[in-house]
Amino acid sequence: MDQQKKNEIFEHAKAWVLEAGERIKSNIDSPRSIETKSNPNDLVTEMDQETEQFFAKKINETYPDHYLLGEEGFGDEIEDHGGTVWIVDPIDGTMNFVHQKRNFAISVGVYYDGVGEIGLIYNVMEGTLYTAKRGEGAYKNEEKLPRLDEKRPLSQSILALNTSWLIPENPHVDHKGMEDLVKKLRSTRSYGSAALEFAFVAEGLLDGYLTMTLMPWDYAAGSVIVREVGGIVTRADREELDLLNKTTVLASRSNIHEEISKDYVRLKK
Ligand code: IPD
Ligand code: CA
Ligand code: CA
């Protein structure tokens, strides 16, 4: 992607993320209409939908030749990642948005021919914006984030992990390997927003994030940001991420990535 174009897209994306964040923040105490999607715990509100519509309108007006892959279905039907694709999760952490009115984020990734060029994650209620452009490092607001070069052993690492993967019947991963991993780690955390979990890995608050069921809009921005500080982001089996379908994800400091994947994660399929 041409540098000047990339800078221009970044500035637009940043302005729209901040504007969308303001709208969410100023409506945080308004009555919510809450619906469920694929299961009773998969929530969506009118604010998720309105925010995605806001991005769809801005992108269509400004860049009619770009595509939008969005969680709430106001974007395009995408079959491949040719051209410029905006991958948007209007509210990541909707359960937190509904139950806690905090700990949720807007996540926007811009990809060109399948390569993540720009990532923005906005922790709306905290007012913290994480950004990255490929090859230019990552930032928390205006501050450049240091690289994750320290080699920290698993025994001193904190991993974001959902307790679901420790349930024996879970369909994705052998729970015994997960138990061994939890015993080996210093500790685990679950924030309930994949985007924030990526941002916290990039910031060094977490040493890694392991999950079994993410969609492209959950990790599109986060993977750009984590890679810019030297972290590794792949599927849990270390294969490349599939930008069109549900996938496992392991994002972490480089020195623990292979060990987690090879010694602990035994995928069921
Ligand atoms: C969810 C959150 C959650 C993760 C789920 C996602 P949503 O996104 O990121 O932390 O565990 O897999 O679907 O539905 O709140 O946008
Ligand atoms: Ca999400
Ligand atoms: Ca969402």
PDB file of C-alpha atoms and ligand atoms in Angstrom:
ATOM      1  CA  MET A   1       0.000   0.000   0.000  1.00  0.00           C
ATOM      2  CA  ASP A   2       1.298   3.432  -0.967  1.00  0.00           C
ATOM      3  CA  GLN A   3       2.601   5.307   2.099  1.00  0.00           C
ATOM      4  CA  GLN A   4       0.701   8.529   1.519  1.00  0.00           C
ATOM      5  CA  LYS A   5      -2.544   6.630   0.988  1.00  0.00           C
ATOM      6  CA  LYS A   6      -1.885   4.576   4.113  1.00  0.00           C
ATOM      7  CA  ASN A   7      -1.368   7.722   6.210  1.00  0.00           C
ATOM      8  CA  GLU A   8      -4.560   9.231   4.852  1.00  0.00           C
ATOM      9  CA  ILE A   9      -6.594   6.072   5.572  1.00  0.00           C
ATOM     10  CA  PHE A  10      -5.081   5.915   9.061  1.00  0.00           C
ATOM     11  CA  GLU A  11      -6.102   9.503   9.856  1.00  0.00           C
ATOM     12  CA  HIS A  12      -9.652   8.857   8.663  1.00  0.00           C
ATOM     13  CA  ALA A  13      -9.866   5.602  10.607  1.00  0.00           C
ATOM     14  CA  LYS A  14      -8.620   7.310  13.761  1.00  0.00           C
ATOM     15  CA  ALA A  15     -11.081  10.209  13.460  1.00  0.00           C
ATOM     16  CA  TRP A  16     -13.999   7.806  12.870  1.00  0.00           C
ATOM     17  CA  VAL A  17     -13.037   5.525  15.760  1.00  0.00           C
ATOM     18  CA  LEU A  18     -12.872   8.494  18.136  1.00  0.00           C
ATOM     19  CA  GLU A  19     -16.176   9.893  16.853  1.00  0.00           C
ATOM     20  CA  ALA A  20     -17.899   6.501  17.164  1.00  0.00           C
ATOM     21  CA  GLY A  21     -16.439   6.135  20.654  1.00  0.00           C
ATOM     22  CA  GLU A  22     -17.870   9.509  21.688  1.00  0.00           C
ATOM     23  CA  ARG A  23     -21.331   8.460  20.504  1.00  0.00           C
ATOM     24  CA  ILE A  24     -21.160   5.247  22.506  1.00  0.00           C
ATOM     25  CA  LYS A  25     -19.845   7.024  25.593  1.00  0.00           C
ATOM     26  CA  SER A  26     -22.496   9.740  25.539  1.00  0.00           C
ATOM     27  CA  ASN A  27     -25.214   7.078  25.268  1.00  0.00           C
ATOM     28  CA  ILE A  28     -23.774   4.673  27.831  1.00  0.00           C
ATOM     29  CA  ASP A  29     -26.638   5.169  30.299  1.00  0.00           C
ATOM     30  CA  SER A  30     -29.452   5.106  27.708  1.00  0.00           C
ATOM     31  CA  PRO A  31     -31.890   2.192  27.895  1.00  0.00           C
ATOM     32  CA  ARG A  32     -30.571  -0.741  25.818  1.00  0.00           C
ATOM     33  CA  SER A  33     -32.421  -3.030  23.490  1.00  0.00           C
ATOM     34  CA  ILE A  34     -30.560  -6.313  23.859  1.00  0.00           C
ATOM     35  CA  GLU A  35     -31.027  -9.246  21.500  1.00  0.00           C
ATOM     36  CA  THR A  36     -29.285 -12.584  21.268  1.00  0.00           C
ATOM     37  CA  LYS A  37     -27.656 -14.027  18.145  1.00  0.00           C
ATOM     38  CA  SER A  38     -26.134 -17.524  17.778  1.00  0.00           C
ATOM     39  CA  ASN A  39     -26.768 -18.490  21.445  1.00  0.00           C
ATOM     40  CA  PRO A  40     -28.268 -16.913  24.604  1.00  0.00           C
ATOM     41  CA  ASN A  41     -24.870 -15.485  25.607  1.00  0.00           C
ATOM     42  CA  ASP A  42     -24.112 -13.972  22.195  1.00  0.00           C
ATOM     43  CA  LEU A  43     -25.494 -10.465  22.679  1.00  0.00           C
ATOM     44  CA  VAL A  44     -26.085  -7.591  20.304  1.00  0.00           C
ATOM     45  CA  THR A  45     -27.493  -4.133  21.013  1.00  0.00           C
ATOM     46  CA  GLU A  46     -28.717  -1.285  18.830  1.00  0.00           C
ATOM     47  CA  MET A  47     -25.414   0.447  19.630  1.00  0.00           C
ATOM     48  CA  ASP A  48     -23.377  -2.370  17.996  1.00  0.00           C
ATOM     49  CA  GLN A  49     -25.522  -2.020  14.883  1.00  0.00           C
ATOM     50  CA  GLU A  50     -25.561   1.783  14.761  1.00  0.00           C
ATOM     51  CA  THR A  51     -21.797   1.930  15.220  1.00  0.00           C
ATOM     52  CA  GLU A  52     -21.164  -0.488  12.355  1.00  0.00           C
ATOM     53  CA  GLN A  53     -23.605   1.479  10.171  1.00  0.00           C
ATOM     54  CA  PHE A  54     -21.653   4.634  11.009  1.00  0.00           C
ATOM     55  CA  PHE A  55     -18.423   3.001   9.739  1.00  0.00           C
ATOM     56  CA  ALA A  56     -20.173   1.584   6.660  1.00  0.00           C
ATOM     57  CA  LYS A  57     -21.448   5.050   5.715  1.00  0.00           C
ATOM     58  CA  LYS A  58     -18.087   6.762   6.251  1.00  0.00           C
ATOM     59  CA  ILE A  59     -16.155   4.100   4.330  1.00  0.00           C
ATOM     60  CA  ASN A  60     -18.643   4.010   1.423  1.00  0.00           C
ATOM     61  CA  GLU A  61     -18.698   7.787   1.096  1.00  0.00           C
ATOM     62  CA  THR A  62     -14.946   8.270   1.348  1.00  0.00           C
ATOM     63  CA  TYR A  63     -13.604   5.099  -0.292  1.00  0.00           C
ATOM     64  CA  PRO A  64     -16.269   3.614  -2.580  1.00  0.00           C
ATOM     65  CA  ASP A  65     -13.757   1.038  -3.903  1.00  0.00           C
ATOM     66  CA  HIS A  66     -12.920  -0.342  -0.438  1.00  0.00           C
ATOM     67  CA  TYR A  67     -14.726  -3.291   1.167  1.00  0.00           C
ATOM     68  CA  LEU A  68     -16.078  -3.666   4.698  1.00  0.00           C
ATOM     69  CA  LEU A  69     -16.100  -6.921   6.617  1.00  0.00           C
ATOM     70  CA  GLY A  70     -18.143  -6.198   9.733  1.00  0.00           C
ATOM     71  CA  GLU A  71     -19.596  -8.351  12.475  1.00  0.00           C
ATOM     72  CA  GLU A  72     -23.141  -7.009  12.298  1.00  0.00           C
ATOM     73  CA  GLY A  73     -23.667  -7.532   8.569  1.00  0.00           C
ATOM     74  CA  PHE A  74     -23.725  -3.941   7.259  1.00  0.00           C
ATOM     75  CA  GLY A  75     -20.640  -4.559   5.159  1.00  0.00           C
ATOM     76  CA  ASP A  76     -19.898  -6.604   2.057  1.00  0.00           C
ATOM     77  CA  GLU A  77     -20.024 -10.316   1.337  1.00  0.00           C
ATOM     78  CA  ILE A  78     -16.321 -11.053   1.108  1.00  0.00           C
ATOM     79  CA  GLU A  79     -14.968 -14.182  -0.551  1.00  0.00           C
ATOM     80  CA  ASP A  80     -11.322 -13.186  -0.727  1.00  0.00           C
ATOM     81  CA  HIS A  81      -9.078 -10.448   0.605  1.00  0.00           C
ATOM     82  CA  GLY A  82      -8.127  -8.728  -2.642  1.00  0.00           C
ATOM     83  CA  GLY A  83      -8.001  -4.914  -2.526  1.00  0.00           C
ATOM     84  CA  THR A  84      -8.522  -2.806   0.580  1.00  0.00           C
ATOM     85  CA  VAL A  85     -10.734  -4.371   3.230  1.00  0.00           C
ATOM     86  CA  TRP A  86     -11.781  -2.694   6.460  1.00  0.00           C
ATOM     87  CA  ILE A  87     -12.407  -5.313   9.138  1.00  0.00           C
ATOM     88  CA  VAL A  88     -14.557  -3.804  11.864  1.00  0.00           C
ATOM     89  CA  ASP A  89     -15.897  -4.968  15.197  1.00  0.00           C
ATOM     90  CA  PRO A  90     -18.084  -2.024  16.260  1.00  0.00           C
ATOM     91  CA  ILE A  91     -18.194  -3.176  19.890  1.00  0.00           C
ATOM     92  CA  ASP A  92     -15.880  -5.971  20.960  1.00  0.00           C
ATOM     93  CA  GLY A  93     -16.919  -7.148  24.391  1.00  0.00           C
ATOM     94  CA  THR A  94     -20.664  -6.575  24.047  1.00  0.00           C
ATOM     95  CA  MET A  95     -21.326  -8.595  27.205  1.00  0.00           C
ATOM     96  CA  ASN A  96     -19.090  -6.196  29.133  1.00  0.00           C
ATOM     97  CA  PHE A  97     -20.797  -3.246  27.416  1.00  0.00           C
ATOM     98  CA  VAL A  98     -24.206  -4.527  28.577  1.00  0.00           C
ATOM     99  CA  HIS A  99     -23.296  -5.797  32.057  1.00  0.00           C
ATOM    100  CA  GLN A 100     -20.435  -3.517  33.080  1.00  0.00           C
ATOM    101  CA  LYS A 101     -20.622  -0.434  30.854  1.00  0.00           C
ATOM    102  CA  ARG A 102     -16.837  -0.665  30.488  1.00  0.00           C
ATOM    103  CA  ASN A 103     -14.098  -3.028  29.262  1.00  0.00           C
ATOM    104  CA  PHE A 104     -15.199  -3.011  25.623  1.00  0.00           C
ATOM    105  CA  ALA A 105     -13.503  -1.671  22.509  1.00  0.00           C
ATOM    106  CA  ILE A 106     -13.968  -0.588  18.923  1.00  0.00           C
ATOM    107  CA  SER A 107     -11.658  -2.608  16.692  1.00  0.00           C
ATOM    108  CA  VAL A 108     -10.711  -1.548  13.158  1.00  0.00           C
ATOM    109  CA  GLY A 109      -8.155  -3.278  10.935  1.00  0.00           C
ATOM    110  CA  VAL A 110      -7.350  -2.203   7.375  1.00  0.00           C
ATOM    111  CA  TYR A 111      -5.931  -4.925   5.126  1.00  0.00           C
ATOM    112  CA  TYR A 112      -4.503  -4.616   1.629  1.00  0.00           C
ATOM    113  CA  ASP A 113      -4.389  -7.793  -0.468  1.00  0.00           C
ATOM    114  CA  GLY A 114      -4.680  -9.844   2.731  1.00  0.00           C
ATOM    115  CA  VAL A 115      -1.898  -8.056   4.631  1.00  0.00           C
ATOM    116  CA  GLY A 116      -2.738  -6.121   7.794  1.00  0.00           C
ATOM    117  CA  GLU A 117      -1.555  -2.539   7.224  1.00  0.00           C
ATOM    118  CA  ILE A 118      -3.381  -0.604   9.959  1.00  0.00           C
ATOM    119  CA  GLY A 119      -4.833  -1.548  13.346  1.00  0.00           C
ATOM    120  CA  LEU A 120      -6.795   0.555  15.844  1.00  0.00           C
ATOM    121  CA  ILE A 121      -8.308  -0.583  19.135  1.00  0.00           C
ATOM    122  CA  TYR A 122     -10.175   1.988  21.211  1.00  0.00           C
ATOM    123  CA  ASN A 123     -10.883   1.253  24.858  1.00  0.00           C
ATOM    124  CA  VAL A 124     -13.900   3.550  24.807  1.00  0.00           C
ATOM    125  CA  MET A 125     -14.652   4.253  28.469  1.00  0.00           C
ATOM    126  CA  GLU A 126     -10.973   4.567  29.388  1.00  0.00           C
ATOM    127  CA  GLY A 127     -10.239   6.773  26.385  1.00  0.00           C
ATOM    128  CA  THR A 128      -7.187   4.740  25.400  1.00  0.00           C
ATOM    129  CA  LEU A 129      -6.406   4.321  21.715  1.00  0.00           C
ATOM    130  CA  TYR A 130      -3.950   1.626  20.575  1.00  0.00           C
ATOM    131  CA  THR A 131      -2.737   2.024  17.000  1.00  0.00           C
ATOM    132  CA  ALA A 132      -0.231   0.576  14.575  1.00  0.00           C
ATOM    133  CA  LYS A 133       0.809   0.905  10.972  1.00  0.00           C
ATOM    134  CA  ARG A 134       2.738  -2.058   9.575  1.00  0.00           C
ATOM    135  CA  GLY A 135       6.483  -1.442   9.811  1.00  0.00           C
ATOM    136  CA  GLU A 136       6.125   1.684  11.972  1.00  0.00           C
ATOM    137  CA  GLY A 137       5.689   0.360  15.507  1.00  0.00           C
ATOM    138  CA  ALA A 138       2.666   0.490  17.796  1.00  0.00           C
ATOM    139  CA  TYR A 139       1.337   3.281  19.990  1.00  0.00           C
ATOM    140  CA  LYS A 140      -0.830   3.710  23.059  1.00  0.00           C
ATOM    141  CA  ASN A 141      -2.331   7.159  22.515  1.00  0.00           C
ATOM    142  CA  GLU A 142       0.737   9.207  21.470  1.00  0.00           C
ATOM    143  CA  GLU A 143       3.254   7.009  23.289  1.00  0.00           C
ATOM    144  CA  LYS A 144       5.290   4.430  21.357  1.00  0.00           C
ATOM    145  CA  LEU A 145       5.045   0.943  22.886  1.00  0.00           C
ATOM    146  CA  PRO A 146       8.346  -0.804  23.622  1.00  0.00           C
ATOM    147  CA  ARG A 147       9.112  -4.094  21.857  1.00  0.00           C
ATOM    148  CA  LEU A 148       8.375  -7.355  23.698  1.00  0.00           C
ATOM    149  CA  ASP A 149      11.923  -8.633  23.480  1.00  0.00           C
ATOM    150  CA  GLU A 150      12.333  -9.774  27.094  1.00  0.00           C
ATOM    151  CA  LYS A 151      12.539 -13.560  27.324  1.00  0.00           C
ATOM    152  CA  ARG A 152      10.139 -14.312  30.160  1.00  0.00           C
ATOM    153  CA  PRO A 153       9.619 -18.004  31.012  1.00  0.00           C
ATOM    154  CA  LEU A 154       6.113 -19.489  31.151  1.00  0.00           C
ATOM    155  CA  SER A 155       6.444 -19.838  34.919  1.00  0.00           C
ATOM    156  CA  GLN A 156       6.549 -16.022  35.135  1.00  0.00           C
ATOM    157  CA  SER A 157       3.961 -15.365  32.423  1.00  0.00           C
ATOM    158  CA  ILE A 158       0.330 -14.240  32.568  1.00  0.00           C
ATOM    159  CA  LEU A 159      -1.874 -15.635  29.792  1.00  0.00           C
ATOM    160  CA  ALA A 160      -5.364 -14.460  28.867  1.00  0.00           C
ATOM    161  CA  LEU A 161      -7.466 -17.589  28.655  1.00  0.00           C
ATOM    162  CA  ASN A 162     -11.173 -18.319  28.840  1.00  0.00           C
ATOM    163  CA  THR A 163     -12.138 -20.918  31.452  1.00  0.00           C
ATOM    164  CA  SER A 164     -14.295 -22.631  28.783  1.00  0.00           C
ATOM    165  CA  TRP A 165     -11.176 -24.352  27.441  1.00  0.00           C
ATOM    166  CA  LEU A 166     -10.705 -26.119  30.800  1.00  0.00           C
ATOM    167  CA  ILE A 167     -14.105 -27.848  30.603  1.00  0.00           C
ATOM    168  CA  PRO A 168     -13.501 -31.494  29.552  1.00  0.00           C
ATOM    169  CA  GLU A 169     -16.453 -31.499  27.102  1.00  0.00           C
ATOM    170  CA  ASN A 170     -15.322 -28.391  25.222  1.00  0.00           C
ATOM    171  CA  PRO A 171     -15.240 -29.297  21.534  1.00  0.00           C
ATOM    172  CA  HIS A 172     -11.988 -27.507  20.672  1.00  0.00           C
ATOM    173  CA  VAL A 173      -9.038 -28.468  22.829  1.00  0.00           C
ATOM    174  CA  ASP A 174      -7.885 -31.267  25.139  1.00  0.00           C
ATOM    175  CA  HIS A 175      -8.607 -29.885  28.624  1.00  0.00           C
ATOM    176  CA  LYS A 176      -5.753 -31.812  30.238  1.00  0.00           C
ATOM    177  CA  GLY A 177      -3.161 -29.883  28.229  1.00  0.00           C
ATOM    178  CA  MET A 178      -4.912 -26.661  29.269  1.00  0.00           C
ATOM    179  CA  GLU A 179      -4.795 -27.720  32.933  1.00  0.00           C
ATOM    180  CA  ASP A 180      -1.066 -28.379  32.669  1.00  0.00           C
ATOM    181  CA  LEU A 181      -0.606 -24.982  31.041  1.00  0.00           C
ATOM    182  CA  VAL A 182      -2.539 -23.186  33.788  1.00  0.00           C
ATOM    183  CA  LYS A 183      -0.424 -24.960  36.433  1.00  0.00           C
ATOM    184  CA  LYS A 184       2.780 -23.940  34.662  1.00  0.00           C
ATOM    185  CA  LEU A 185       1.848 -20.254  34.243  1.00  0.00           C
ATOM    186  CA  ARG A 186       2.213 -17.549  36.858  1.00  0.00           C
ATOM    187  CA  SER A 187      -1.482 -16.753  36.337  1.00  0.00           C
ATOM    188  CA  THR A 188      -4.368 -16.296  33.890  1.00  0.00           C
ATOM    189  CA  ARG A 189      -6.780 -13.438  33.133  1.00  0.00           C
ATOM    190  CA  SER A 190     -10.068 -13.169  31.184  1.00  0.00           C
ATOM    191  CA  TYR A 191     -11.085  -9.663  30.150  1.00  0.00           C
ATOM    192  CA  GLY A 192     -13.999 -10.581  27.885  1.00  0.00           C
ATOM    193  CA  SER A 193     -12.845  -8.514  24.914  1.00  0.00           C
ATOM    194  CA  ALA A 194     -10.479 -10.141  22.434  1.00  0.00           C
ATOM    195  CA  ALA A 195      -9.442  -6.738  21.103  1.00  0.00           C
ATOM    196  CA  LEU A 196      -8.457  -5.516  24.573  1.00  0.00           C
ATOM    197  CA  GLU A 197      -6.640  -8.781  25.228  1.00  0.00           C
ATOM    198  CA  PHE A 198      -4.524  -8.164  22.110  1.00  0.00           C
ATOM    199  CA  ALA A 199      -3.930  -4.566  23.191  1.00  0.00           C
ATOM    200  CA  PHE A 200      -2.811  -5.724  26.641  1.00  0.00           C
ATOM    201  CA  VAL A 201      -0.406  -8.255  25.084  1.00  0.00           C
ATOM    202  CA  ALA A 202       1.046  -5.429  22.961  1.00  0.00           C
ATOM    203  CA  GLU A 203       1.364  -3.256  26.049  1.00  0.00           C
ATOM    204  CA  GLY A 204       3.119  -6.032  27.968  1.00  0.00           C
ATOM    205  CA  LEU A 205       0.371  -6.308  30.625  1.00  0.00           C
ATOM    206  CA  LEU A 206      -0.238  -9.861  29.413  1.00  0.00           C
ATOM    207  CA  ASP A 207       2.398 -12.221  28.019  1.00  0.00           C
ATOM    208  CA  GLY A 208      -0.061 -13.923  25.712  1.00  0.00           C
ATOM    209  CA  TYR A 209      -3.651 -14.579  24.688  1.00  0.00           C
ATOM    210  CA  LEU A 210      -4.952 -18.013  23.689  1.00  0.00           C
ATOM    211  CA  THR A 211      -8.442 -18.626  22.365  1.00  0.00           C
ATOM    212  CA  MET A 212     -10.310 -21.173  20.268  1.00  0.00           C
ATOM    213  CA  THR A 213     -13.067 -19.275  18.483  1.00  0.00           C
ATOM    214  CA  LEU A 214     -12.297 -15.886  17.030  1.00  0.00           C
ATOM    215  CA  MET A 215     -13.688 -14.258  13.917  1.00  0.00           C
ATOM    216  CA  PRO A 216     -11.581 -11.951  11.702  1.00  0.00           C
ATOM    217  CA  TRP A 217     -13.068  -8.780  13.248  1.00  0.00           C
ATOM    218  CA  ASP A 218     -11.954  -9.946  16.703  1.00  0.00           C
ATOM    219  CA  TYR A 219      -8.254 -10.077  15.777  1.00  0.00           C
ATOM    220  CA  ALA A 220      -7.787  -8.008  12.574  1.00  0.00           C
ATOM    221  CA  ALA A 221      -6.583  -4.893  14.404  1.00  0.00           C
ATOM    222  CA  GLY A 222      -5.005  -6.722  17.333  1.00  0.00           C
ATOM    223  CA  SER A 223      -2.736  -8.865  15.201  1.00  0.00           C
ATOM    224  CA  VAL A 224      -1.299  -5.805  13.421  1.00  0.00           C
ATOM    225  CA  ILE A 225      -0.629  -4.102  16.765  1.00  0.00           C
ATOM    226  CA  VAL A 226       0.919  -7.132  18.519  1.00  0.00           C
ATOM    227  CA  ARG A 227       3.187  -7.911  15.545  1.00  0.00           C
ATOM    228  CA  GLU A 228       4.474  -4.332  15.570  1.00  0.00           C
ATOM    229  CA  VAL A 229       5.971  -4.833  19.036  1.00  0.00           C
ATOM    230  CA  GLY A 230       7.592  -8.134  18.053  1.00  0.00           C
ATOM    231  CA  GLY A 231       4.863 -10.501  19.275  1.00  0.00           C
ATOM    232  CA  ILE A 232       3.798 -13.566  17.289  1.00  0.00           C
ATOM    233  CA  VAL A 233       0.184 -14.062  16.176  1.00  0.00           C
ATOM    234  CA  THR A 234      -0.910 -17.327  14.541  1.00  0.00           C
ATOM    235  CA  ARG A 235      -3.528 -20.019  14.917  1.00  0.00           C
ATOM    236  CA  ALA A 236      -3.045 -22.077  18.088  1.00  0.00           C
ATOM    237  CA  ASP A 237      -1.281 -24.737  15.976  1.00  0.00           C
ATOM    238  CA  ARG A 238       1.112 -22.055  14.659  1.00  0.00           C
ATOM    239  CA  GLU A 239      -0.424 -22.064  11.175  1.00  0.00           C
ATOM    240  CA  GLU A 240      -1.296 -18.790   9.469  1.00  0.00           C
ATOM    241  CA  LEU A 241      -4.608 -17.155  10.435  1.00  0.00           C
ATOM    242  CA  ASP A 242      -7.573 -17.622   8.104  1.00  0.00           C
ATOM    243  CA  LEU A 243      -9.040 -14.161   7.524  1.00  0.00           C
ATOM    244  CA  LEU A 244     -12.452 -15.410   6.398  1.00  0.00           C
ATOM    245  CA  ASN A 245     -13.497 -18.009   8.986  1.00  0.00           C
ATOM    246  CA  LYS A 246     -13.657 -18.769  12.682  1.00  0.00           C
ATOM    247  CA  THR A 247     -10.232 -19.727  14.011  1.00  0.00           C
ATOM    248  CA  THR A 248      -8.092 -20.486  17.039  1.00  0.00           C
ATOM    249  CA  VAL A 249      -5.568 -17.765  17.923  1.00  0.00           C
ATOM    250  CA  LEU A 250      -2.355 -17.650  19.921  1.00  0.00           C
ATOM    251  CA  ALA A 251      -0.809 -14.195  20.325  1.00  0.00           C
ATOM    252  CA  SER A 252       2.194 -13.877  22.603  1.00  0.00           C
ATOM    253  CA  ARG A 253       5.727 -12.811  23.299  1.00  0.00           C
ATOM    254  CA  SER A 254       7.984 -14.619  20.862  1.00  0.00           C
ATOM    255  CA  ASN A 255       9.860 -16.760  23.392  1.00  0.00           C
ATOM    256  CA  ILE A 256       6.800 -18.616  24.764  1.00  0.00           C
ATOM    257  CA  HIS A 257       4.783 -18.993  21.551  1.00  0.00           C
ATOM    258  CA  GLU A 258       6.176 -22.308  20.309  1.00  0.00           C
ATOM    259  CA  GLU A 259       6.257 -23.855  23.790  1.00  0.00           C
ATOM    260  CA  ILE A 260       2.555 -23.095  24.452  1.00  0.00           C
ATOM    261  CA  SER A 261       1.510 -24.427  21.068  1.00  0.00           C
ATOM    262  CA  LYS A 262       3.675 -27.559  20.977  1.00  0.00           C
ATOM    263  CA  ASP A 263       3.701 -28.649  24.604  1.00  0.00           C
ATOM    264  CA  TYR A 264       0.174 -27.774  25.776  1.00  0.00           C
ATOM    265  CA  VAL A 265      -2.361 -27.118  23.010  1.00  0.00           C
ATOM    266  CA  ARG A 266      -3.794 -30.363  21.635  1.00  0.00           C
ATOM    267  CA  LEU A 267      -6.620 -29.379  19.297  1.00  0.00           C
ATOM    268  CA  LYS A 268      -9.484 -31.828  18.952  1.00  0.00           C
ATOM    269  CA  LYS A 269      -9.994 -31.215  15.220  1.00  0.00           C
TER     270      LYS A 269
HETATM  271  C1  IPD B   1     -16.387 -11.583  21.750  1.00  0.00           C
HETATM  272  C2  IPD B   1     -15.325 -11.120  22.723  1.00  0.00           C
HETATM  273  C3  IPD B   1     -14.933 -12.247  23.645  1.00  0.00           C
HETATM  274  C4  IPD B   1     -14.457 -13.465  22.885  1.00  0.00           C
HETATM  275  C5  IPD B   1     -15.529 -13.911  21.908  1.00  0.00           C
HETATM  276  C6  IPD B   1     -15.905 -12.773  20.970  1.00  0.00           C
HETATM  277  P1  IPD B   1     -18.120  -9.714  20.851  1.00  0.00           P
HETATM  278  O1  IPD B   1     -16.709 -10.551  20.837  1.00  0.00           O
HETATM  279  O2  IPD B   1     -14.159 -10.663  22.048  1.00  0.00           O
HETATM  280  O3  IPD B   1     -13.895 -11.827  24.508  1.00  0.00           O
HETATM  281  O4  IPD B   1     -14.186 -14.504  23.791  1.00  0.00           O
HETATM  282  O5  IPD B   1     -15.035 -15.010  21.160  1.00  0.00           O
HETATM  283  O6  IPD B   1     -16.926 -13.200  20.096  1.00  0.00           O
HETATM  284  O7  IPD B   1     -19.208 -10.689  20.524  1.00  0.00           O
HETATM  285  O8  IPD B   1     -18.258  -9.107  22.176  1.00  0.00           O
HETATM  286  O9  IPD B   1     -17.883  -8.738  19.755  1.00  0.00           O
HETATM  287 CA    CA B   2     -15.836  -9.406  18.880  1.00  0.00          CA
HETATM  288 CA    CA B   3     -18.866  -7.270  18.442  1.00  0.00          CA
END
